[in-house]
Amino acid sequence: MGSVTTWHTFEYCLDYFRYFMPSSGSLTTDGDYMASIVRESGHDWDDFFIFAASGTEDFAYSSFRRQIQAMEDVEDVFRTADNEAEGNLWFLVQEGGTHSGEYALQYFYNGMCWIWK
């Protein structure tokens, strides 16, 4: 569904994008590695926002959730909040959601509504 590509875009193109919407795919479970991407780019926590979403029945959910949790543990770089004033990482979980186009459309719709509120 494009989540790994989204993480690679975060990894290599943080200078060019502010918003990221990964869903149900992980890059790593190493929160320090994800934080090093931000630190080495020279960006601060308030230079980007990640709107992440997945479903509990998605085969990729457990690794995706582990990555998000590992990122949340690095509080000087990743701050959980549903708004940009207080944070840069918001993780939504759809109970029963699967790795399917149906749920991907829900995640993308909600993410885009949030970005362009």
mmCIF file of N, CA and C in Angstrom:
data_model
loop_
_atom_site.group_PDB
_atom_site.id
_atom_site.type_symbol
_atom_site.label_atom_id
_atom_site.label_comp_id
_atom_site.label_asym_id
_atom_site.label_seq_id
_atom_site.Cartn_x
_atom_site.Cartn_y
_atom_site.Cartn_z
ATOM 1 N N MET A 1 0.817 -1.192 0.000
ATOM 2 C CA MET A 1 0.000 0.000 0.000
ATOM 3 C C MET A 1 0.866 1.263 0.000
ATOM 4 N N GLY A 2 2.174 1.118 0.041
ATOM 5 C CA GLY A 2 3.053 2.274 -0.090
ATOM 6 C C GLY A 2 3.723 2.743 1.179
ATOM 7 N N SER A 3 3.495 2.075 2.290
ATOM 8 C CA SER A 3 4.054 2.547 3.545
ATOM 9 C C SER A 3 5.579 2.495 3.579
ATOM 10 N N VAL A 4 6.160 1.430 3.085
ATOM 11 C CA VAL A 4 7.624 1.336 3.098
ATOM 12 C C VAL A 4 8.220 2.443 2.219
ATOM 13 N N THR A 5 7.583 2.726 1.101
ATOM 14 C CA THR A 5 8.031 3.837 0.253
ATOM 15 C C THR A 5 7.917 5.153 1.008
ATOM 16 N N THR A 6 6.852 5.310 1.775
ATOM 17 C CA THR A 6 6.691 6.525 2.576
ATOM 18 C C THR A 6 7.824 6.656 3.584
ATOM 19 N N TRP A 7 8.167 5.547 4.247
ATOM 20 C CA TRP A 7 9.271 5.599 5.214
ATOM 21 C C TRP A 7 10.594 5.909 4.526
ATOM 22 N N HIS A 8 10.826 5.367 3.343
ATOM 23 C CA HIS A 8 12.063 5.684 2.617
ATOM 24 C C HIS A 8 12.071 7.141 2.181
ATOM 25 N N THR A 9 10.917 7.684 1.847
ATOM 26 C CA THR A 9 10.843 9.110 1.511
ATOM 27 C C THR A 9 11.185 9.934 2.744
ATOM 28 N N PHE A 10 10.683 9.540 3.901
ATOM 29 C CA PHE A 10 11.052 10.198 5.160
ATOM 30 C C PHE A 10 12.557 10.089 5.379
ATOM 31 N N GLU A 11 13.086 8.923 5.109
ATOM 32 C CA GLU A 11 14.504 8.643 5.335
ATOM 33 C C GLU A 11 15.409 9.490 4.440
ATOM 34 N N TYR A 12 15.055 9.633 3.164
ATOM 35 C CA TYR A 12 15.945 10.266 2.201
ATOM 36 C C TYR A 12 15.499 11.631 1.693
ATOM 37 N N CYS A 13 14.273 12.036 1.965
ATOM 38 C CA CYS A 13 13.746 13.275 1.373
ATOM 39 C C CYS A 13 13.071 14.179 2.394
ATOM 40 N N LEU A 14 13.512 14.164 3.624
ATOM 41 C CA LEU A 14 12.886 14.970 4.665
ATOM 42 C C LEU A 14 12.971 16.468 4.344
ATOM 43 N N ASP A 15 13.950 16.865 3.560
ATOM 44 C CA ASP A 15 14.075 18.269 3.160
ATOM 45 C C ASP A 15 12.950 18.718 2.234
ATOM 46 N N TYR A 16 12.261 17.786 1.594
ATOM 47 C CA TYR A 16 11.307 18.135 0.541
ATOM 48 C C TYR A 16 9.842 17.966 0.935
ATOM 49 N N PHE A 17 9.568 17.272 2.022
ATOM 50 C CA PHE A 17 8.190 17.002 2.422
ATOM 51 C C PHE A 17 7.991 17.315 3.899
ATOM 52 N N ARG A 18 6.798 17.776 4.234
ATOM 53 C CA ARG A 18 6.457 18.047 5.628
ATOM 54 C C ARG A 18 5.549 16.960 6.194
ATOM 55 N N TYR A 19 4.633 16.454 5.384
ATOM 56 C CA TYR A 19 3.636 15.488 5.845
ATOM 57 C C TYR A 19 3.905 14.098 5.279
ATOM 58 N N PHE A 20 3.714 13.104 6.137
ATOM 59 C CA PHE A 20 3.915 11.707 5.754
ATOM 60 C C PHE A 20 2.722 10.908 6.260
ATOM 61 N N MET A 21 2.223 9.982 5.408
ATOM 62 C CA MET A 21 1.061 9.171 5.776
ATOM 63 C C MET A 21 1.340 7.684 5.557
ATOM 64 N N PRO A 22 2.201 7.086 6.361
ATOM 65 C CA PRO A 22 2.414 5.640 6.229
ATOM 66 C C PRO A 22 1.234 4.859 6.810
ATOM 67 N N SER A 23 0.960 3.724 6.200
ATOM 68 C CA SER A 23 -0.093 2.861 6.752
ATOM 69 C C SER A 23 0.303 1.410 6.570
ATOM 70 N N SER A 24 0.440 0.736 7.683
ATOM 71 C CA SER A 24 0.603 -0.720 7.704
ATOM 72 C C SER A 24 1.867 -1.239 7.044
ATOM 73 N N GLY A 25 2.949 -0.612 7.297
ATOM 74 C CA GLY A 25 4.233 -1.119 6.826
ATOM 75 C C GLY A 25 5.346 -0.433 7.582
ATOM 76 N N SER A 26 6.363 -1.168 7.941
ATOM 77 C CA SER A 26 7.443 -0.594 8.751
ATOM 78 C C SER A 26 8.760 -0.604 7.993
ATOM 79 N N LEU A 27 9.646 0.235 8.456
ATOM 80 C CA LEU A 27 11.005 0.288 7.936
ATOM 81 C C LEU A 27 11.954 -0.416 8.904
ATOM 82 N N THR A 28 11.753 -0.183 10.181
ATOM 83 C CA THR A 28 12.620 -0.712 11.232
ATOM 84 C C THR A 28 11.868 -0.636 12.558
ATOM 85 N N THR A 29 12.326 -1.344 13.539
ATOM 86 C CA THR A 29 11.767 -1.186 14.879
ATOM 87 C C THR A 29 12.756 -0.451 15.780
ATOM 88 N N ASP A 30 13.716 0.214 15.181
ATOM 89 C CA ASP A 30 14.748 0.955 15.888
ATOM 90 C C ASP A 30 14.381 2.440 15.924
ATOM 91 N N GLY A 31 13.814 2.879 17.036
ATOM 92 C CA GLY A 31 13.418 4.270 17.174
ATOM 93 C C GLY A 31 14.591 5.222 17.117
ATOM 94 N N ASP A 32 15.739 4.780 17.619
ATOM 95 C CA ASP A 32 16.928 5.634 17.568
ATOM 96 C C ASP A 32 17.385 5.854 16.128
ATOM 97 N N TYR A 33 17.243 4.831 15.287
ATOM 98 C CA TYR A 33 17.592 5.013 13.879
ATOM 99 C C TYR A 33 16.674 6.049 13.240
ATOM 100 N N MET A 34 15.369 5.940 13.508
ATOM 101 C CA MET A 34 14.423 6.899 12.940
ATOM 102 C C MET A 34 14.734 8.311 13.439
ATOM 103 N N ALA A 35 15.092 8.442 14.707
ATOM 104 C CA ALA A 35 15.452 9.752 15.250
ATOM 105 C C ALA A 35 16.732 10.277 14.612
ATOM 106 N N SER A 36 17.677 9.389 14.312
ATOM 107 C CA SER A 36 18.931 9.831 13.688
ATOM 108 C C SER A 36 18.680 10.427 12.305
ATOM 109 N N ILE A 37 17.657 9.943 11.613
ATOM 110 C CA ILE A 37 17.300 10.513 10.309
ATOM 111 C C ILE A 37 16.976 11.997 10.478
ATOM 112 N N VAL A 38 16.196 12.297 11.501
ATOM 113 C CA VAL A 38 15.797 13.682 11.753
ATOM 114 C C VAL A 38 16.997 14.502 12.213
ATOM 115 N N ARG A 39 17.724 13.988 13.169
ATOM 116 C CA ARG A 39 18.870 14.734 13.713
ATOM 117 C C ARG A 39 19.912 15.026 12.640
ATOM 118 N N GLU A 40 20.263 14.014 11.853
ATOM 119 C CA GLU A 40 21.301 14.189 10.827
ATOM 120 C C GLU A 40 20.854 15.107 9.693
ATOM 121 N N SER A 41 19.554 15.255 9.515
ATOM 122 C CA SER A 41 19.052 16.147 8.467
ATOM 123 C C SER A 41 19.085 17.601 8.920
ATOM 124 N N GLY A 42 19.248 17.813 10.227
ATOM 125 C CA GLY A 42 19.251 19.162 10.764
ATOM 126 C C GLY A 42 17.859 19.690 11.066
ATOM 127 N N HIS A 43 16.867 18.847 10.954
ATOM 128 C CA HIS A 43 15.495 19.261 11.235
ATOM 129 C C HIS A 43 15.166 19.079 12.708
ATOM 130 N N ASP A 44 14.152 19.817 13.143
ATOM 131 C CA ASP A 44 13.642 19.712 14.504
ATOM 132 C C ASP A 44 12.331 18.955 14.495
ATOM 133 N N TRP A 45 11.821 18.650 15.682
ATOM 134 C CA TRP A 45 10.581 17.875 15.803
ATOM 135 C C TRP A 45 9.403 18.568 15.126
ATOM 136 N N ASP A 46 9.415 19.882 15.048
ATOM 137 C CA ASP A 46 8.269 20.588 14.487
ATOM 138 C C ASP A 46 8.392 20.892 12.994
ATOM 139 N N ASP A 47 9.324 20.245 12.325
ATOM 140 C CA ASP A 47 9.507 20.442 10.884
ATOM 141 C C ASP A 47 8.743 19.430 10.037
ATOM 142 N N PHE A 48 8.070 18.465 10.661
ATOM 143 C CA PHE A 48 7.354 17.424 9.918
ATOM 144 C C PHE A 48 6.224 16.881 10.773
ATOM 145 N N PHE A 49 5.305 16.165 10.122
ATOM 146 C CA PHE A 49 4.226 15.505 10.840
ATOM 147 C C PHE A 49 3.939 14.173 10.172
ATOM 148 N N ILE A 50 3.804 13.129 10.984
ATOM 149 C CA ILE A 50 3.515 11.777 10.500
ATOM 150 C C ILE A 50 2.109 11.388 10.947
ATOM 151 N N PHE A 51 1.239 11.139 9.988
ATOM 152 C CA PHE A 51 -0.117 10.654 10.237
ATOM 153 C C PHE A 51 -0.097 9.172 9.885
ATOM 154 N N ALA A 52 -0.001 8.318 10.880
ATOM 155 C CA ALA A 52 0.137 6.877 10.674
ATOM 156 C C ALA A 52 -1.161 6.165 11.015
ATOM 157 N N ALA A 53 -1.490 5.127 10.238
ATOM 158 C CA ALA A 53 -2.726 4.377 10.502
ATOM 159 C C ALA A 53 -2.551 2.919 10.102
ATOM 160 N N SER A 54 -3.246 2.057 10.826
ATOM 161 C CA SER A 54 -3.238 0.637 10.511
ATOM 162 C C SER A 54 -4.439 -0.020 11.183
ATOM 163 N N GLY A 55 -4.693 -1.252 10.818
ATOM 164 C CA GLY A 55 -5.793 -2.011 11.405
ATOM 165 C C GLY A 55 -5.284 -3.194 12.196
ATOM 166 N N THR A 56 -6.031 -3.565 13.214
ATOM 167 C CA THR A 56 -5.593 -4.625 14.116
ATOM 168 C C THR A 56 -5.515 -5.995 13.441
ATOM 169 N N GLU A 57 -6.224 -6.192 12.344
ATOM 170 C CA GLU A 57 -6.185 -7.477 11.644
ATOM 171 C C GLU A 57 -5.279 -7.449 10.415
ATOM 172 N N ASP A 58 -4.510 -6.395 10.267
ATOM 173 C CA ASP A 58 -3.566 -6.260 9.158
ATOM 174 C C ASP A 58 -2.333 -7.112 9.465
ATOM 175 N N PHE A 59 -1.877 -7.895 8.501
ATOM 176 C CA PHE A 59 -0.704 -8.747 8.753
ATOM 177 C C PHE A 59 0.538 -7.934 9.094
ATOM 178 N N ALA A 60 0.588 -6.665 8.692
ATOM 179 C CA ALA A 60 1.749 -5.815 8.956
ATOM 180 C C ALA A 60 1.587 -4.981 10.235
ATOM 181 N N TYR A 61 0.443 -5.099 10.897
ATOM 182 C CA TYR A 61 0.142 -4.258 12.056
ATOM 183 C C TYR A 61 1.175 -4.384 13.177
ATOM 184 N N SER A 62 1.555 -5.594 13.548
ATOM 185 C CA SER A 62 2.435 -5.757 14.715
ATOM 186 C C SER A 62 3.793 -5.091 14.503
ATOM 187 N N SER A 63 4.400 -5.246 13.341
ATOM 188 C CA SER A 63 5.698 -4.608 13.107
ATOM 189 C C SER A 63 5.543 -3.092 12.944
ATOM 190 N N PHE A 64 4.445 -2.664 12.312
ATOM 191 C CA PHE A 64 4.176 -1.231 12.159
ATOM 192 C C PHE A 64 4.013 -0.587 13.526
ATOM 193 N N ARG A 65 3.228 -1.229 14.379
ATOM 194 C CA ARG A 65 3.003 -0.710 15.726
ATOM 195 C C ARG A 65 4.312 -0.667 16.526
ATOM 196 N N ARG A 66 5.139 -1.715 16.399
ATOM 197 C CA ARG A 66 6.430 -1.721 17.107
ATOM 198 C C ARG A 66 7.302 -0.549 16.661
ATOM 199 N N GLN A 67 7.298 -0.242 15.358
ATOM 200 C CA GLN A 67 8.088 0.896 14.881
ATOM 201 C C GLN A 67 7.559 2.195 15.474
ATOM 202 N N ILE A 68 6.251 2.394 15.435
ATOM 203 C CA ILE A 68 5.675 3.619 15.981
ATOM 204 C C ILE A 68 5.984 3.736 17.469
ATOM 205 N N GLN A 69 5.835 2.650 18.217
ATOM 206 C CA GLN A 69 6.133 2.671 19.656
ATOM 207 C C GLN A 69 7.600 2.987 19.910
ATOM 208 N N ALA A 70 8.491 2.435 19.105
ATOM 209 C CA ALA A 70 9.919 2.708 19.258
ATOM 210 C C ALA A 70 10.217 4.180 18.966
ATOM 211 N N MET A 71 9.525 4.742 17.997
ATOM 212 C CA MET A 71 9.696 6.165 17.703
ATOM 213 C C MET A 71 9.178 7.018 18.861
ATOM 214 N N GLU A 72 8.044 6.638 19.428
ATOM 215 C CA GLU A 72 7.475 7.382 20.561
ATOM 216 C C GLU A 72 8.416 7.393 21.763
ATOM 217 N N ASP A 73 9.260 6.395 21.885
ATOM 218 C CA ASP A 73 10.214 6.323 22.987
ATOM 219 C C ASP A 73 11.323 7.366 22.879
ATOM 220 N N VAL A 74 11.506 7.951 21.700
ATOM 221 C CA VAL A 74 12.533 8.978 21.491
ATOM 222 C C VAL A 74 11.824 10.337 21.532
ATOM 223 N N GLU A 75 11.514 10.769 22.740
ATOM 224 C CA GLU A 75 10.611 11.901 22.953
ATOM 225 C C GLU A 75 11.165 13.253 22.524
ATOM 226 N N ASP A 76 12.484 13.389 22.404
ATOM 227 C CA ASP A 76 13.009 14.682 21.958
ATOM 228 C C ASP A 76 12.839 14.877 20.451
ATOM 229 N N VAL A 77 12.547 13.797 19.725
ATOM 230 C CA VAL A 77 12.364 13.889 18.276
ATOM 231 C C VAL A 77 10.920 13.626 17.872
ATOM 232 N N PHE A 78 10.295 12.623 18.468
ATOM 233 C CA PHE A 78 8.924 12.255 18.108
ATOM 234 C C PHE A 78 8.000 12.513 19.292
ATOM 235 N N ARG A 79 6.979 13.310 19.031
ATOM 236 C CA ARG A 79 6.010 13.670 20.068
ATOM 237 C C ARG A 79 4.616 13.293 19.581
ATOM 238 N N THR A 80 3.949 12.461 20.345
ATOM 239 C CA THR A 80 2.621 12.002 19.971
ATOM 240 C C THR A 80 1.585 13.081 20.255
ATOM 241 N N ALA A 81 0.833 13.427 19.228
ATOM 242 C CA ALA A 81 -0.252 14.400 19.367
ATOM 243 C C ALA A 81 -1.080 14.377 18.093
ATOM 244 N N ASP A 82 -2.312 14.824 18.201
ATOM 245 C CA ASP A 82 -3.176 14.890 17.026
ATOM 246 C C ASP A 82 -3.165 16.276 16.381
ATOM 247 N N ASN A 83 -2.139 17.074 16.737
ATOM 248 C CA ASN A 83 -2.019 18.418 16.168
ATOM 249 C C ASN A 83 -0.553 18.812 16.101
ATOM 250 N N GLU A 84 -0.256 19.738 15.198
ATOM 251 C CA GLU A 84 1.128 20.133 14.959
ATOM 252 C C GLU A 84 1.708 21.038 16.034
ATOM 253 N N ALA A 85 0.877 21.693 16.793
ATOM 254 C CA ALA A 85 1.380 22.576 17.847
ATOM 255 C C ALA A 85 2.044 21.786 18.972
ATOM 256 N N GLU A 86 1.539 20.578 19.214
ATOM 257 C CA GLU A 86 2.031 19.787 20.338
ATOM 258 C C GLU A 86 2.885 18.591 19.942
ATOM 259 N N GLY A 87 2.824 18.183 18.693
ATOM 260 C CA GLY A 87 3.561 16.987 18.326
ATOM 261 C C GLY A 87 3.749 16.821 16.837
ATOM 262 N N ASN A 88 4.254 15.620 16.485
ATOM 263 C CA ASN A 88 4.547 15.334 15.075
ATOM 264 C C ASN A 88 4.248 13.887 14.685
ATOM 265 N N LEU A 89 3.582 13.161 15.557
ATOM 266 C CA LEU A 89 3.299 11.752 15.281
ATOM 267 C C LEU A 89 1.927 11.389 15.834
ATOM 268 N N TRP A 90 1.052 10.984 14.939
ATOM 269 C CA TRP A 90 -0.293 10.583 15.353
ATOM 270 C C TRP A 90 -0.571 9.225 14.752
ATOM 271 N N PHE A 91 -0.871 8.255 15.601
ATOM 272 C CA PHE A 91 -1.077 6.875 15.163
ATOM 273 C C PHE A 91 -2.520 6.475 15.441
ATOM 274 N N LEU A 92 -3.260 6.194 14.380
ATOM 275 C CA LEU A 92 -4.641 5.748 14.499
ATOM 276 C C LEU A 92 -4.718 4.256 14.219
ATOM 277 N N VAL A 93 -5.543 3.562 14.987
ATOM 278 C CA VAL A 93 -5.713 2.118 14.833
ATOM 279 C C VAL A 93 -7.181 1.823 14.576
ATOM 280 N N GLN A 94 -7.439 1.114 13.491
ATOM 281 C CA GLN A 94 -8.800 0.687 13.155
ATOM 282 C C GLN A 94 -9.010 -0.733 13.669
ATOM 283 N N GLU A 95 -9.867 -0.871 14.656
ATOM 284 C CA GLU A 95 -10.178 -2.207 15.182
ATOM 285 C C GLU A 95 -10.750 -3.056 14.049
ATOM 286 N N GLY A 96 -10.156 -4.214 13.813
ATOM 287 C CA GLY A 96 -10.609 -5.128 12.770
ATOM 288 C C GLY A 96 -10.139 -4.788 11.372
ATOM 289 N N GLY A 97 -9.424 -3.685 11.218
ATOM 290 C CA GLY A 97 -8.948 -3.283 9.892
ATOM 291 C C GLY A 97 -7.934 -4.264 9.332
ATOM 292 N N THR A 98 -8.022 -4.519 8.022
ATOM 293 C CA THR A 98 -7.123 -5.456 7.351
ATOM 294 C C THR A 98 -6.244 -4.720 6.350
ATOM 295 N N HIS A 99 -5.313 -5.435 5.765
ATOM 296 C CA HIS A 99 -4.414 -4.891 4.749
ATOM 297 C C HIS A 99 -5.142 -4.956 3.406
ATOM 298 N N SER A 100 -5.994 -3.977 3.168
ATOM 299 C CA SER A 100 -6.824 -3.998 1.966
ATOM 300 C C SER A 100 -7.040 -2.587 1.455
ATOM 301 N N GLY A 101 -7.444 -2.497 0.212
ATOM 302 C CA GLY A 101 -7.748 -1.211 -0.386
ATOM 303 C C GLY A 101 -8.862 -0.486 0.335
ATOM 304 N N GLU A 102 -9.833 -1.228 0.823
ATOM 305 C CA GLU A 102 -10.955 -0.633 1.550
ATOM 306 C C GLU A 102 -10.458 0.164 2.759
ATOM 307 N N TYR A 103 -9.608 -0.442 3.559
ATOM 308 C CA TYR A 103 -9.113 0.256 4.746
ATOM 309 C C TYR A 103 -8.075 1.309 4.375
ATOM 310 N N ALA A 104 -7.264 1.051 3.372
ATOM 311 C CA ALA A 104 -6.293 2.048 2.935
ATOM 312 C C ALA A 104 -7.012 3.341 2.542
ATOM 313 N N LEU A 105 -8.121 3.221 1.829
ATOM 314 C CA LEU A 105 -8.878 4.413 1.437
ATOM 315 C C LEU A 105 -9.381 5.178 2.660
ATOM 316 N N GLN A 106 -9.796 4.469 3.690
ATOM 317 C CA GLN A 106 -10.229 5.137 4.920
ATOM 318 C C GLN A 106 -9.073 5.904 5.562
ATOM 319 N N TYR A 107 -7.900 5.256 5.635
ATOM 320 C CA TYR A 107 -6.746 5.914 6.240
ATOM 321 C C TYR A 107 -6.346 7.145 5.431
ATOM 322 N N PHE A 108 -6.284 7.011 4.123
ATOM 323 C CA PHE A 108 -5.872 8.131 3.269
ATOM 324 C C PHE A 108 -6.893 9.270 3.335
ATOM 325 N N TYR A 109 -8.171 8.930 3.302
ATOM 326 C CA TYR A 109 -9.211 9.952 3.381
ATOM 327 C C TYR A 109 -9.071 10.752 4.676
ATOM 328 N N ASN A 110 -8.965 10.043 5.796
ATOM 329 C CA ASN A 110 -8.850 10.731 7.082
ATOM 330 C C ASN A 110 -7.557 11.526 7.189
ATOM 331 N N GLY A 111 -6.473 10.983 6.676
ATOM 332 C CA GLY A 111 -5.199 11.698 6.700
ATOM 333 C C GLY A 111 -5.245 12.964 5.867
ATOM 334 N N MET A 112 -5.820 12.878 4.680
ATOM 335 C CA MET A 112 -5.891 14.061 3.817
ATOM 336 C C MET A 112 -6.850 15.111 4.395
ATOM 337 N N CYS A 113 -7.950 14.663 4.983
ATOM 338 C CA CYS A 113 -8.853 15.617 5.655
ATOM 339 C C CYS A 113 -8.124 16.324 6.786
ATOM 340 N N TRP A 114 -7.298 15.596 7.512
ATOM 341 C CA TRP A 114 -6.558 16.204 8.610
ATOM 342 C C TRP A 114 -5.533 17.200 8.069
ATOM 343 N N ILE A 115 -4.787 16.820 7.043
ATOM 344 C CA ILE A 115 -3.745 17.698 6.495
ATOM 345 C C ILE A 115 -4.349 18.985 5.932
ATOM 346 N N TRP A 116 -5.444 18.843 5.188
ATOM 347 C CA TRP A 116 -6.047 20.005 4.525
ATOM 348 C C TRP A 116 -7.296 20.509 5.241
ATOM 349 N N LYS A 117 -7.283 20.446 6.559
ATOM 350 C CA LYS A 117 -8.467 20.844 7.333
ATOM 351 C C LYS A 117 -8.928 22.244 7.043
#
